Short mmCIF file of C-alpha atoms in Angstrom, two decimals:
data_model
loop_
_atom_site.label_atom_id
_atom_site.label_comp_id
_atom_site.label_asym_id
_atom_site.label_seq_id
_atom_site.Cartn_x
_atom_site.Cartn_y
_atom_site.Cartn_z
CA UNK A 1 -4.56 -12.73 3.61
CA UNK A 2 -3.89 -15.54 6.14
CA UNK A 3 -2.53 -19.41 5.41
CA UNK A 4 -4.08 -22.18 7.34
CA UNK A 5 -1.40 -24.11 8.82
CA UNK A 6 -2.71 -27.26 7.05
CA UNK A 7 -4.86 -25.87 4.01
CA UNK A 8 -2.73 -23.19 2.51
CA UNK A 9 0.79 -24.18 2.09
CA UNK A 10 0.38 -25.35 -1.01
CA UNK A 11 8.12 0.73 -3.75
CA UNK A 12 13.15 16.93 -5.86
CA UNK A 13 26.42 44.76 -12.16
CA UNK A 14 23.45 47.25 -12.18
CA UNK A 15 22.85 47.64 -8.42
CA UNK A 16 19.51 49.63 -6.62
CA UNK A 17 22.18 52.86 -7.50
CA UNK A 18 23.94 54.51 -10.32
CA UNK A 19 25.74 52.38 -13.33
CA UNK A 20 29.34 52.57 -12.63
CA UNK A 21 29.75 54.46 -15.67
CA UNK A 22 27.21 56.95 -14.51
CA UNK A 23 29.55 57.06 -11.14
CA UNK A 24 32.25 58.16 -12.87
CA UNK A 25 30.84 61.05 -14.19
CA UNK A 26 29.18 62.33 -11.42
CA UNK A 27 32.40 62.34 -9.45
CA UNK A 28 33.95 64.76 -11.93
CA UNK A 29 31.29 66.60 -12.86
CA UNK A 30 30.63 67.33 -9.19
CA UNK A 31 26.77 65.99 -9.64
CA UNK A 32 24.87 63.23 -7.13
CA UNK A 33 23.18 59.96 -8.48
CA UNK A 34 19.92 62.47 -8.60
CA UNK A 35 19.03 65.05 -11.53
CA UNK A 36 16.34 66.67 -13.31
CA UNK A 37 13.93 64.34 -14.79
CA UNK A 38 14.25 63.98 -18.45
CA UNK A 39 11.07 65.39 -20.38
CA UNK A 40 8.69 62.56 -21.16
CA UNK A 41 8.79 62.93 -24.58
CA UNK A 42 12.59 63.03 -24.79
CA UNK A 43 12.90 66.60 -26.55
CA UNK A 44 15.39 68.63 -27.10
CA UNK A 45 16.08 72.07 -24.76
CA UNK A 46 16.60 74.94 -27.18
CA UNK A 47 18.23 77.23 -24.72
CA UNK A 48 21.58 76.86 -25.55
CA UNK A 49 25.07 75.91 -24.09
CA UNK A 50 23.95 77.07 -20.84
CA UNK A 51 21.59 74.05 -20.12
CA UNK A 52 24.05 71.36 -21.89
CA UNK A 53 25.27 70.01 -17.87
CA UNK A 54 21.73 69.58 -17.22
CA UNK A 55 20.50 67.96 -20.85
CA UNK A 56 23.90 65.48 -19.60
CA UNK A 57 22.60 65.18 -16.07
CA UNK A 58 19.05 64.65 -18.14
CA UNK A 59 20.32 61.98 -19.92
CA UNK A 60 21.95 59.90 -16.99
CA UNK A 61 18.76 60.21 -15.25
CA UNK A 62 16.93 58.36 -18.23
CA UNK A 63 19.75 55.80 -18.24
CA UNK A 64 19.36 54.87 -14.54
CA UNK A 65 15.39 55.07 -14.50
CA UNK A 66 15.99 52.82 -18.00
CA UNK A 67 17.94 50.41 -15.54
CA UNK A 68 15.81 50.26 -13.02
CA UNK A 69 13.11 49.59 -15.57
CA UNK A 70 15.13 46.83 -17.07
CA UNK A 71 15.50 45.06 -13.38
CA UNK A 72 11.91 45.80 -12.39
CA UNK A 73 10.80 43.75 -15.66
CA UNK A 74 13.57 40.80 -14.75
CA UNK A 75 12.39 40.56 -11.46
CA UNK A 76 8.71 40.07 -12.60
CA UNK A 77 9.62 37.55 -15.32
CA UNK A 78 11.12 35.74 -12.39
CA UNK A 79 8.65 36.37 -10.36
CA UNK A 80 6.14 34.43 -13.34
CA UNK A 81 8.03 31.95 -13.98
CA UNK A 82 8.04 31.14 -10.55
CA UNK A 83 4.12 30.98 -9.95
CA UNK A 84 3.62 28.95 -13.53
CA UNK A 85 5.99 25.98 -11.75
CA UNK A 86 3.82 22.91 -11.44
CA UNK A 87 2.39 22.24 -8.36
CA UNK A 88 2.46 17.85 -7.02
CA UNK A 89 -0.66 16.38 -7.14
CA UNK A 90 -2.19 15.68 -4.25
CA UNK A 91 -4.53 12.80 -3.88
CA UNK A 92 -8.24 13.66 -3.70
CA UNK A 93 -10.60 12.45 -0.97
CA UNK A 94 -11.78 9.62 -1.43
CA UNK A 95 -8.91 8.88 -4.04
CA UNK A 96 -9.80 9.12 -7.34
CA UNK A 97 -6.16 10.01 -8.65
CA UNK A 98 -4.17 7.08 -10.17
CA UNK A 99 -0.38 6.51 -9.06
CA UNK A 100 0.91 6.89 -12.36
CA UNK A 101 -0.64 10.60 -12.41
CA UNK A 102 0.55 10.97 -8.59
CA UNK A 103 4.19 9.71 -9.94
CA UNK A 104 4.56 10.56 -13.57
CA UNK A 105 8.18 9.22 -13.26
CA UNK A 106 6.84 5.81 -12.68
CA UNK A 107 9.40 5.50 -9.85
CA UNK A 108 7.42 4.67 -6.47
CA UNK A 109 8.33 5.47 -3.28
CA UNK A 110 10.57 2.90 -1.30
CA UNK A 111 9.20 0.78 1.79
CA UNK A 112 10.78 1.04 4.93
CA UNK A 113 14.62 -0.14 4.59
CA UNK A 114 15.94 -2.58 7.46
CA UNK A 115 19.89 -3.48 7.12
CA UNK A 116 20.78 -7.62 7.26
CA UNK A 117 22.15 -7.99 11.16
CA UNK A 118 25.19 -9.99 12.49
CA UNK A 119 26.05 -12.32 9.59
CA UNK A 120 24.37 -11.17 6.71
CA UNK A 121 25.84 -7.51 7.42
CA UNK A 122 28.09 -7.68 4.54
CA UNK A 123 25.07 -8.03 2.19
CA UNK A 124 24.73 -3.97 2.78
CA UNK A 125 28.12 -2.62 0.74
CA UNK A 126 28.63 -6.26 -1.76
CA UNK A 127 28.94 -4.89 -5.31
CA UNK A 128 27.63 -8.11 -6.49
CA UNK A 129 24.09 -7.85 -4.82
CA UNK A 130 23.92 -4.26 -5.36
CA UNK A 131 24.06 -4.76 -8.99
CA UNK A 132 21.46 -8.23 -8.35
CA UNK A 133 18.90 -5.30 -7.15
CA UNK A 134 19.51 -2.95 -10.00
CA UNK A 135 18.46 -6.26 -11.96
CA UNK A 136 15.60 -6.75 -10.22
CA UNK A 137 14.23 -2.87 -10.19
CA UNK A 138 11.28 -3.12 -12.47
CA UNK A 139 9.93 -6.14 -9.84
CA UNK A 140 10.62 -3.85 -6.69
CA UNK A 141 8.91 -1.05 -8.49
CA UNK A 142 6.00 -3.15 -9.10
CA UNK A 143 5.49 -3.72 -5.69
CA UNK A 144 6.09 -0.30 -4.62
CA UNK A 145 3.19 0.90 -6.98
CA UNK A 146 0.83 -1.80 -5.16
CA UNK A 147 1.81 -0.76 -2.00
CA UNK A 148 1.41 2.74 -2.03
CA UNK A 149 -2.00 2.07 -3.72
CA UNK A 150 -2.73 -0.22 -0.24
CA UNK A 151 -1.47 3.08 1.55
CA UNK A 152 -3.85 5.60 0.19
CA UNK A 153 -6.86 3.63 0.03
CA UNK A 154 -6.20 2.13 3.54
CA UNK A 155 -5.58 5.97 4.66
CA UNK A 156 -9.16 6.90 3.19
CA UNK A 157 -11.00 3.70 5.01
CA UNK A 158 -9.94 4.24 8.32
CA UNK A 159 -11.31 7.78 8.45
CA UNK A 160 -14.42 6.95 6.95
CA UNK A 161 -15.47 3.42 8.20
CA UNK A 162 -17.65 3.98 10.71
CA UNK A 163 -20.64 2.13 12.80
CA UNK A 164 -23.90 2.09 11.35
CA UNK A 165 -22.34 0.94 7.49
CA UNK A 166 -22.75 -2.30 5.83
CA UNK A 167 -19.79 -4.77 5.28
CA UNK A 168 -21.06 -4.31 1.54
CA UNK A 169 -20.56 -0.44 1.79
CA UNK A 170 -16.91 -1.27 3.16
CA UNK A 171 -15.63 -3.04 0.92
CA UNK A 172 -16.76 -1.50 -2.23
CA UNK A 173 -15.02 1.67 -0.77
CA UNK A 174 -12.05 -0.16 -0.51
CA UNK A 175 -12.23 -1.93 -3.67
CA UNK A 176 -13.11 0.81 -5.70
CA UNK A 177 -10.77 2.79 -4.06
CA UNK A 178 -7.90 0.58 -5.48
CA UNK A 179 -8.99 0.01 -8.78
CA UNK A 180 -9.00 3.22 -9.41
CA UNK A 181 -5.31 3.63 -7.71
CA UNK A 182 -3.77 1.22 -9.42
CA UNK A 183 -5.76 1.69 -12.61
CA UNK A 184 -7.22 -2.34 -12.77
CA UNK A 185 -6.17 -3.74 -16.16
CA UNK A 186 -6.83 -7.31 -15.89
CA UNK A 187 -3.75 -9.51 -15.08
CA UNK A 188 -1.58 -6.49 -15.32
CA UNK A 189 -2.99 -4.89 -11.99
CA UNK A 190 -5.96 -4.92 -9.77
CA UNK A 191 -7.32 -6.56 -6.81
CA UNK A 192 -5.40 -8.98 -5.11
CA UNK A 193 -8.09 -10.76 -3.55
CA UNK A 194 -11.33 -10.20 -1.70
CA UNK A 195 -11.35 -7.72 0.88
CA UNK A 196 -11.66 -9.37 4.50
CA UNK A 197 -13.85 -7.45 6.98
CA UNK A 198 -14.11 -10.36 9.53
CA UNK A 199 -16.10 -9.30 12.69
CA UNK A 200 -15.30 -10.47 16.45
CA UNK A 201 -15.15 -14.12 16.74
CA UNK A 202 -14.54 -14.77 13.09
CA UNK A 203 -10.65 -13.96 12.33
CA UNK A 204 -10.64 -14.52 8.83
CA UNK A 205 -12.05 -14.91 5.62
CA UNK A 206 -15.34 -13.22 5.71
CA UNK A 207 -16.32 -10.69 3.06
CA UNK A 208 -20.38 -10.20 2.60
CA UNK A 209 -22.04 -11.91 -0.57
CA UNK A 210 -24.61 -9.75 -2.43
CA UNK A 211 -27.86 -9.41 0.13
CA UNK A 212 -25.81 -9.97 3.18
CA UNK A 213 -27.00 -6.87 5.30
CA UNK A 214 -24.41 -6.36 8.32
CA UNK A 215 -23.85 -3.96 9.65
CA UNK A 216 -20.72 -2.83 11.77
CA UNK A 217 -21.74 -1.41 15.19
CA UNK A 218 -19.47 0.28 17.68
CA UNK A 219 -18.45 -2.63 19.58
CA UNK A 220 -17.37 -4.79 16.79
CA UNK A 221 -13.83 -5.58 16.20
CA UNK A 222 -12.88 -5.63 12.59
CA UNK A 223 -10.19 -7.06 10.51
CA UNK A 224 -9.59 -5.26 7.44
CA UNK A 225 -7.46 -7.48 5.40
CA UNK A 226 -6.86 -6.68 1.34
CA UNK A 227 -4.89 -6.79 -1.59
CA UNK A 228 -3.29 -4.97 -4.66
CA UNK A 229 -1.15 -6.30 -7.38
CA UNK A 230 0.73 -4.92 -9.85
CA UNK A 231 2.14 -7.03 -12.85
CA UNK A 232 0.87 -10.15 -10.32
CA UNK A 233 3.13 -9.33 -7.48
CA UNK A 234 0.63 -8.89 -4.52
CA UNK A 235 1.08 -7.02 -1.51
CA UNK A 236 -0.63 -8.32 1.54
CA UNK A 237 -1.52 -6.10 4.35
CA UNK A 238 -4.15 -5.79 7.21
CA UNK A 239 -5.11 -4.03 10.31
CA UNK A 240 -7.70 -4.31 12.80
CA UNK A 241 -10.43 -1.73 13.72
CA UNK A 242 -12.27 -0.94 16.63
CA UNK A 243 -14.56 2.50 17.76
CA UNK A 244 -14.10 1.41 21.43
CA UNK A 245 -11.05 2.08 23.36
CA UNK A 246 -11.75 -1.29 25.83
CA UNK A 247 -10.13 -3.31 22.35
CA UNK A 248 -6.43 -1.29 22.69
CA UNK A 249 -4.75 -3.75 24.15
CA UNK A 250 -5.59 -6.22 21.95
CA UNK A 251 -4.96 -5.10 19.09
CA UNK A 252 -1.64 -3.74 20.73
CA UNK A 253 -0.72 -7.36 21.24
CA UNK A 254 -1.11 -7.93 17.42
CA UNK A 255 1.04 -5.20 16.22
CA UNK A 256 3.62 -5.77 18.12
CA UNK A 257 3.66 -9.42 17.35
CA UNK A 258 3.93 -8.61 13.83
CA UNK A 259 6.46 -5.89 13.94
CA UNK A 260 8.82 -8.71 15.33
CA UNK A 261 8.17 -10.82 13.38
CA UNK A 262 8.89 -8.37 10.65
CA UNK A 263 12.34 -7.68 12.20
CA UNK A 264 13.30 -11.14 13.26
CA UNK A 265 12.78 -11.83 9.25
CA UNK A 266 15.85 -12.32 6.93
CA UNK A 267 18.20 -14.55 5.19
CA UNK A 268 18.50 -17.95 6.35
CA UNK A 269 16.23 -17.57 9.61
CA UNK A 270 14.48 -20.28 10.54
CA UNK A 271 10.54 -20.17 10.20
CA UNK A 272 10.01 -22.10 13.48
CA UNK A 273 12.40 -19.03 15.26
CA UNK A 274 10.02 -16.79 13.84
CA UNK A 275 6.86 -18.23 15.29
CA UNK A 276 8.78 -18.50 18.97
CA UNK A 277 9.57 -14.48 19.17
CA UNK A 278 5.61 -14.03 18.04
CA UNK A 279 4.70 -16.25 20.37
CA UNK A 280 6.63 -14.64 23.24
CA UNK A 281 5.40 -11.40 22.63
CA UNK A 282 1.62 -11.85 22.06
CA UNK A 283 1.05 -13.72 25.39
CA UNK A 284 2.81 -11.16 27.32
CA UNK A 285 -0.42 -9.27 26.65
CA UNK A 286 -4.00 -9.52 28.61
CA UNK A 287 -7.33 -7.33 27.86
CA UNK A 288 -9.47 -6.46 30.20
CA UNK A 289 -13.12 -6.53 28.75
CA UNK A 290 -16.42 -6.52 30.63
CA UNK A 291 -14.58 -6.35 33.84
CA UNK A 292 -12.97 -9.47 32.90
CA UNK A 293 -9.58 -10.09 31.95
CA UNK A 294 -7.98 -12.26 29.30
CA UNK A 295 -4.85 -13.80 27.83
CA UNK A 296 -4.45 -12.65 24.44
CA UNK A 297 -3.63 -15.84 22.77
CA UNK A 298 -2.30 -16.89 19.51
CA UNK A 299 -4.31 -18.55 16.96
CA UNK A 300 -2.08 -21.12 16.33
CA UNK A 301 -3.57 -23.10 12.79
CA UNK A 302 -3.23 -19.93 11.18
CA UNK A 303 0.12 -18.87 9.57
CA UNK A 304 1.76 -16.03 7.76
CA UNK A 305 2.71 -17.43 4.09
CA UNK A 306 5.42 -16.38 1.39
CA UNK A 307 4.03 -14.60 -1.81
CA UNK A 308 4.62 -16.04 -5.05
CA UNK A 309 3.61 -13.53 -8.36
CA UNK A 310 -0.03 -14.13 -8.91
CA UNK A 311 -0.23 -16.67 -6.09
CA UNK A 312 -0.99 -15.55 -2.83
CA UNK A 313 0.35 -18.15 -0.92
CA UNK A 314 3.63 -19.43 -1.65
CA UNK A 315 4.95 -22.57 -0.72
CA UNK A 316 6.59 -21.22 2.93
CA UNK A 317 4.06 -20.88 6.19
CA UNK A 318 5.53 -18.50 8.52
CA UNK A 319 3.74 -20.07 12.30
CA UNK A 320 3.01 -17.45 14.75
CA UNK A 321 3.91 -20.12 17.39
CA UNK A 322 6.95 -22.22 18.19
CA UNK A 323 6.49 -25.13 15.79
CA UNK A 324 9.77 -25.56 15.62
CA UNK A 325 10.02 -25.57 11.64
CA UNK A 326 13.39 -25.55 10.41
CA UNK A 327 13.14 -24.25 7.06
CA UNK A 328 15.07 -21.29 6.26
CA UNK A 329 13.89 -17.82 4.76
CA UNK A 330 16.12 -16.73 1.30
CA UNK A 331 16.98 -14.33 -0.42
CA UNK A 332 14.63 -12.90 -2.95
CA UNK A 333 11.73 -14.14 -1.17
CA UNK A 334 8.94 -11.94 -0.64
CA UNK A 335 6.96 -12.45 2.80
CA UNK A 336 3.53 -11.83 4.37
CA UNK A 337 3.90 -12.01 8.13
CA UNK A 338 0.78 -12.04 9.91
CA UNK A 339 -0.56 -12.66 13.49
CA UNK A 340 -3.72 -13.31 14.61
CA UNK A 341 -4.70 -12.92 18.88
CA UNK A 342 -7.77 -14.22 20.44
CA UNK A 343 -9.34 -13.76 23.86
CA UNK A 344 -10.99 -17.17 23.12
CA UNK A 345 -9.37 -20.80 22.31
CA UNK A 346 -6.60 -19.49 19.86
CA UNK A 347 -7.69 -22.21 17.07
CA UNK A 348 -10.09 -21.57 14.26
CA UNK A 349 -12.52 -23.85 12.82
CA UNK A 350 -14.87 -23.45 9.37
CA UNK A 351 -18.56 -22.16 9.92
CA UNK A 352 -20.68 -19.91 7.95
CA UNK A 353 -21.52 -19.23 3.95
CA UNK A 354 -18.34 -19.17 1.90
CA UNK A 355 -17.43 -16.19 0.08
CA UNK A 356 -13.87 -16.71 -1.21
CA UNK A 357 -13.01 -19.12 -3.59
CA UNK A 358 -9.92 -19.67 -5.37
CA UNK A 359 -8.38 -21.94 -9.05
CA UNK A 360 -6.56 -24.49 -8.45
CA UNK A 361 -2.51 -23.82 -9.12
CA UNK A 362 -2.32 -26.89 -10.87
CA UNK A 363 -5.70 -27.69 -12.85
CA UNK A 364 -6.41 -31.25 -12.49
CA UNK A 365 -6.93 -33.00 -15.38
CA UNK A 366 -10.53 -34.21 -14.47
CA UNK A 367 -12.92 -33.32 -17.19
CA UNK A 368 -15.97 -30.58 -16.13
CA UNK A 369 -19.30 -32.25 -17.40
CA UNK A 370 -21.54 -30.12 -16.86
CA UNK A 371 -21.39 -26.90 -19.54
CA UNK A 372 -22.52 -24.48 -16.77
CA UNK A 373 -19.89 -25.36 -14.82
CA UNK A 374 -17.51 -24.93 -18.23
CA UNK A 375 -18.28 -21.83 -19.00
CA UNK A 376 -18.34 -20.55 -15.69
CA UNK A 377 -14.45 -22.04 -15.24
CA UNK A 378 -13.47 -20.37 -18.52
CA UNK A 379 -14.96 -17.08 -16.80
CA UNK A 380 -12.83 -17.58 -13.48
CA UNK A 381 -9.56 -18.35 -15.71
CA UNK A 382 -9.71 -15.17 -17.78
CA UNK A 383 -10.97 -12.60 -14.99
CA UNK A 384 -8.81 -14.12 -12.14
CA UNK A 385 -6.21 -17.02 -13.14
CA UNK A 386 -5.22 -17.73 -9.65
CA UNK A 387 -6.18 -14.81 -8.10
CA UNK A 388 -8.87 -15.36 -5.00
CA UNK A 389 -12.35 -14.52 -6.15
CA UNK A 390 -15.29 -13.49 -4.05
CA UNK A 391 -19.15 -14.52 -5.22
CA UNK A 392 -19.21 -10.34 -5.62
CA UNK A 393 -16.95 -10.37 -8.05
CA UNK A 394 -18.33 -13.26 -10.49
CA UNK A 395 -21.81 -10.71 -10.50
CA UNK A 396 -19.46 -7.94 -11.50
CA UNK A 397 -18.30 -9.67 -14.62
CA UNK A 398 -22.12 -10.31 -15.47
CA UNK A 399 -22.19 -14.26 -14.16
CA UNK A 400 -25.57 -15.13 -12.81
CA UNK A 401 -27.18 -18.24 -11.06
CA UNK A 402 -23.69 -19.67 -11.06
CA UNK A 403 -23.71 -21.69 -7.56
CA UNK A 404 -24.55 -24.83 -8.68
CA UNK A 405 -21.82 -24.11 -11.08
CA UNK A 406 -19.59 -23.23 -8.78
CA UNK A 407 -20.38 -25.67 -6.03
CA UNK A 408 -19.72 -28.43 -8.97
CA UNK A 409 -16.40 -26.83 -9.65
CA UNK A 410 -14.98 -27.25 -6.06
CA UNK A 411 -16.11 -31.04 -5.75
CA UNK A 412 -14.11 -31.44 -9.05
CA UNK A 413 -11.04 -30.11 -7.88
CA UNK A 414 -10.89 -27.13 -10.27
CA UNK A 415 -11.61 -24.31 -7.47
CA UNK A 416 -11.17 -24.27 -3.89
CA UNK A 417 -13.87 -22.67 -1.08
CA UNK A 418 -12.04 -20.95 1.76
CA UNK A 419 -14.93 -20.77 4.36
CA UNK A 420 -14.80 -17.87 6.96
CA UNK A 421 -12.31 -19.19 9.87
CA UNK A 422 -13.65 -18.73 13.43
CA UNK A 423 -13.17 -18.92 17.23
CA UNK A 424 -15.57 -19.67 19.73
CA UNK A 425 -18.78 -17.43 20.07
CA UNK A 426 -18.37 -14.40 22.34
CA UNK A 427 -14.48 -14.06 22.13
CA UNK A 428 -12.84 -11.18 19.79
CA UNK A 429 -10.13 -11.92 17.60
CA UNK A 430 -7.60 -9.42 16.07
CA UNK A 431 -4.88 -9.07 12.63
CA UNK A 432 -1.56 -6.98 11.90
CA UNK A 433 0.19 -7.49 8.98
CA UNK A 434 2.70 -6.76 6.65
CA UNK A 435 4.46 -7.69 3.47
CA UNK A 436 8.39 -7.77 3.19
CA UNK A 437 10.90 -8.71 0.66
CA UNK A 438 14.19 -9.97 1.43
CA UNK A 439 16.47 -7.45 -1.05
CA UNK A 440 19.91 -9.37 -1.50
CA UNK A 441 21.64 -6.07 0.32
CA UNK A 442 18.38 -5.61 2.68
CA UNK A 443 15.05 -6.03 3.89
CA UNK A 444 12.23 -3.66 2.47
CA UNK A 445 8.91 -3.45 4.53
CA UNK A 446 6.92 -3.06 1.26
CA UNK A 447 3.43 -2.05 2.96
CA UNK A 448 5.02 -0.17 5.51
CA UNK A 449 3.03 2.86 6.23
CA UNK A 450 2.81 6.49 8.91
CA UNK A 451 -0.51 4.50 10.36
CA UNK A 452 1.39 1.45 11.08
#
């Protein structure tokens, strides 16, 4: 989930022969390992002294077959105990299986792991920030668990969106999807805030309101962009997707922005270096669409933003552009770098019905008069503290004819509208991104993932 520039600052010895004993008396009684076969019954031969050798060979032959017996039966009891072993779980399609069922160690899998470079090397082998990390396990962990929730569910929406579905059908996939992953338990885990499934010209916060009756066609470019949290620590992530080929490029220019951005991250980098090395590398790019070609540009008033627990947007912007801010990454932080490219102006302006709305951090202390407006504020603080919201969700808790309400709680300070952010008409607009945290011995790409 994106920052305006201006607006949002604020995870695993009897061998196949004889017994040696039976050997040994073979070899002196002259006998081979093979003899007469014992009677079934084991009787008795009443012929006398004469047939003694062969009631001995008789007996040896019962021992060995009694052997063989003995390691047939081991072999099967192996054998069982080998097809009883538990078998992983394997996630179901769509996902229905929760991560604590998936990992019933509770341990989730790492992010990618990116060693400190030049000066912050020594971070990598320093007992003292190793043990700082075994301190902070239970926060990592947290994260992990969100993130491989984002994984799976992402996994299952790119093979299934397709044209000809409404933005409504989208989302509740995803959504659903992820509160069944992560097993939504109010503030402990859940959503992390309303799924974004801009189209084109509109780069960012866009998800339908009950009614709205999109539908994605083949030549739309969307931006899926949407959260999961776990214990309040959000992870961030979003890619764009197209059915047409003609949009490669594009959204080539995006990734790539935000992969170095991801690895020019770390301790004590400066934000505005950041934003330069984005820069750089998105306008290298052109698309070619309609037989006409354009500069993929950088939408410059929107920002990556650090991630605070149960605040989506910390108090850092990370620019995709040279702005030339000085302020330094640290350690500990956690990070959502995003880019944005456009084939249009590269700066984003309000339009259209809001759909994500989100409390105030800091409640002001300006009384709500109306009692609608109350009760629908004490809803919004015990479903969503300061978690985004979407109108969606305020009908899924059972809140109805709330946007007077709701319109009366954003002129009074107590919630905030994000409106969906837009370029011109006609150009397409594109999103990569990924959230980090800077480990005191390394950077882990949290929402790092095979798809990107």
């Amino acid at each position: 989930m994106e920052s305006l520039t201006h607006d949002l600052k604020d995870k695993l010895a009897v061998g196949n022969g004889v017994p040696e004993s039976q050997r040994t008396k073979d070899a002196a009684s002259g006998a081979g390992p093979e003899g007469k076969k014992a009677p079934v019954n084991g009787a008795q031969d009443a012929e006398g002294d004469a047939e003694n050798d062969d009631d001995d060979d008789d007996e040896a032959e019962v021992e060995v077959e009694g052997d063989a017996t003995a390691t047939k039966s081991a072999s099967k009891k192996k054998k069982k105990k080998k097809n009883n072993k538990k078998k992983k779980k394997v996630q179901t399609e769509p996902p229905t299986i929760p991560m604590s069922v998936l990992f019933p160690s509770k341990i989730y899998p790492q992010g990618e792991i990116c060693d400190y470079k030049e000066d912050n090397l020594w971070r990598v082998t320093d007992e003292e920030k190793r043990a700082l990390e075994k301190k902070n396990f239970d926060d990592y962990n947290d994260a992990r668990r969100a993130a491989e929730v984002h994984r799976q569910v992402r996994g299952y929406a790119r093979r299934n969106i397709k044209p000809g579905m409404t933005m409504i059908e989208i989302c509740e996939m995803i959504e659903n999807g992820t509160r069944t992953l992560v097993e939504a338990n109010g503030f402990e885990s859940g959503i992390g805030f309303p799924t974004g499934c801009s189209l084109n010209h509109v780069a960012a916060h866009y998800t339908p309101n009950a009614g709205d009756k999109t539908v994605i066609q083949y030549g739309d470019v969307c931006k899926i962009d949407f959260g999961v949290h776990v214990n309040g620590r959000i992870i961030d992530s979003a890619f764009t997707l197209t059915f047409d080929p003609v949009y490669d490029n594009l959204i080539a220019a995006v990734k790539d922005a935000t992969n170095t951005g991801v690895r020019e991250a770390g301790i004590d980098v400066r934000l505005g270096d950041i934003g330069a090395a984005i820069q750089e590398v998105m306008e290298s790019y052109e698309v070619e669409i309609g037989g006409k070609t354009f500069p993929v540009k950088p939408i410059r008033n929107l920002t990556g933003h650090s991630i605070d627990r149960y605040k989506i947007h910390g108090t850092k912007a990370v620019p995709i552009v040279n702005n030339g801010d000085p302020t330094k990454m640290e350690e500990g932080d956690y990070y959502a770098i995003e880019t944005f490219g456009s084939t249009g102006r590269g700066i984003v302006r309000y339009d259209m019905e809001t759909s994500h709305y989100g409390r105030a951090y800091d409640i002001p202390k300006t009384p709500i008069r109306l009692p609608r407006a109350r009760a629908l504020f004490e809803t919004i603080n015990r479903e969503f503290g300061t978690l985004p919201f979407c109108r969606r969700y305020l009908d899924r808790v059972g809140e109805e004819k709330y946007l007077l309400a709701l319109n009366s709680l954003c002129d009074s300070g107590h919630i905030s509208g994000y409106p969906p952010l837009v370029d011109i008409k006609g150009s397409f607009t594109a999103q990569s991104e990924h959230t980090f945290v800077l480990r005191p011995t390394c950077k882990e790409i949290l929402s790092r993932g095979d798809d990107y």
